[in-house]
């Protein structure tokens, strides 16, 4: 299995990334990719003023994409996407994003609302740790379920992302099945995010047991992305993910809001064709 598209990368339009779009395109060409999809963050900060960097200028973003298409369009299809945090919590902002001509919208969780108190005079350390962990996953699964039910996007990002902050990820099978069923009902899917390898995890996000549950729920399609925040990380660890993934999966990308399986359509170099995004 070989992946020809990196469907999750962040250029310096995202506040946590460093390199310009052209640098990513050059890296993609050098690594033999047929296409790349930029998915810069659009993140509203609940209860706090949102830093302007997280609310990018669509026009400036698209202008940079068009310049890259002029330069690389004969060698690489350049797609334009967005990663929107918690769309169900920010419906007006999300509706404005959906009106734009994005090829793909990724939904993700980077903020977890929690309301929990512990009186440490009466709680042993082990009890505190367990109760905090129990509550964390209760909140996390609820948030993911709400996003999946809300819909309006194409891909749900890095499902077991909390393991990167130190929690052993807790697979709650019933909760996962409900989330995956809602995701599929709304025409969305999971991604395989290879950034987990770079953090020394044994598998990409999501782990194989989660992918098994996704398959049981009826999921057959996946996108693959490096979640690169530097040009040098484009397609990082794609070879490992290709070895780890079963050949049964249908791997593809989104163009104009439509899923296209790898090999199902020509490379489409030039990239300029974008349709209204409506999963």
mmCIF file with all atom_site columns, C-alpha atoms in Angstrom, residues 11 38 40 48 64 79 84 112 118 123 142-143 167 189 197 210 240 244 249 252 257 263-264 267 271:
data_model
loop_
_atom_site.group_PDB
_atom_site.id
_atom_site.type_symbol
_atom_site.label_atom_id
_atom_site.label_alt_id
_atom_site.label_comp_id
_atom_site.label_asym_id
_atom_site.label_entity_id
_atom_site.label_seq_id
_atom_site.pdbx_PDB_ins_code
_atom_site.Cartn_x
_atom_site.Cartn_y
_atom_site.Cartn_z
_atom_site.occupancy
_atom_site.B_iso_or_equiv
_atom_site.pdbx_formal_charge
_atom_site.auth_seq_id
_atom_site.auth_comp_id
_atom_site.auth_asym_id
_atom_site.auth_atom_id
_atom_site.pdbx_PDB_model_num
ATOM 1  C CA . UNK A 1 11  ? 1.166   26.042 6.856   1.00 0.00 ? 11  UNK A CA 1
ATOM 2  C CA . UNK A 1 38  ? -3.803  22.204 3.589   1.00 0.00 ? 38  UNK A CA 1
ATOM 3  C CA . UNK A 1 40  ? -5.070  25.238 8.633   1.00 0.00 ? 40  UNK A CA 1
ATOM 4  C CA . UNK A 1 48  ? -11.894 34.128 25.960  1.00 0.00 ? 48  UNK A CA 1
ATOM 5  C CA . UNK A 1 64  ? -1.355  31.861 -1.263  1.00 0.00 ? 64  UNK A CA 1
ATOM 6  C CA . UNK A 1 79  ? -6.261  21.235 -2.227  1.00 0.00 ? 79  UNK A CA 1
ATOM 7  C CA . UNK A 1 84  ? -12.276 23.559 12.709  1.00 0.00 ? 84  UNK A CA 1
ATOM 8  C CA . UNK A 1 112 ? -12.432 20.175 26.663  1.00 0.00 ? 112 UNK A CA 1
ATOM 9  C CA . UNK A 1 118 ? -11.537 17.421 44.491  1.00 0.00 ? 118 UNK A CA 1
ATOM 10 C CA . UNK A 1 123 ? -8.665  12.106 48.810  1.00 0.00 ? 123 UNK A CA 1
ATOM 11 C CA . UNK A 1 142 ? -19.318 13.248 25.294  1.00 0.00 ? 142 UNK A CA 1
ATOM 12 C CA . UNK A 1 143 ? -17.583 15.954 23.257  1.00 0.00 ? 143 UNK A CA 1
ATOM 13 C CA . UNK A 1 167 ? -3.367  9.739  29.588  1.00 0.00 ? 167 UNK A CA 1
ATOM 14 C CA . UNK A 1 189 ? -15.101 9.391  8.354   1.00 0.00 ? 189 UNK A CA 1
ATOM 15 C CA . UNK A 1 197 ? 4.585   7.933  15.312  1.00 0.00 ? 197 UNK A CA 1
ATOM 16 C CA . UNK A 1 210 ? -10.288 1.777  17.477  1.00 0.00 ? 210 UNK A CA 1
ATOM 17 C CA . UNK A 1 240 ? 4.931   2.847  8.694   1.00 0.00 ? 240 UNK A CA 1
ATOM 18 C CA . UNK A 1 244 ? 0.288   -1.174 9.673   1.00 0.00 ? 244 UNK A CA 1
ATOM 19 C CA . UNK A 1 249 ? -9.419  -0.007 3.741   1.00 0.00 ? 249 UNK A CA 1
ATOM 20 C CA . UNK A 1 252 ? -8.693  8.550  -0.461  1.00 0.00 ? 252 UNK A CA 1
ATOM 21 C CA . UNK A 1 257 ? -16.298 18.058 -0.725  1.00 0.00 ? 257 UNK A CA 1
ATOM 22 C CA . UNK A 1 263 ? -6.525  5.529  -8.045  1.00 0.00 ? 263 UNK A CA 1
ATOM 23 C CA . UNK A 1 264 ? -10.150 6.356  -8.721  1.00 0.00 ? 264 UNK A CA 1
ATOM 24 C CA . UNK A 1 267 ? -4.001  13.218 -10.267 1.00 0.00 ? 267 UNK A CA 1
ATOM 25 C CA . UNK A 1 271 ? -5.802  21.865 -8.571  1.00 0.00 ? 271 UNK A CA 1
#
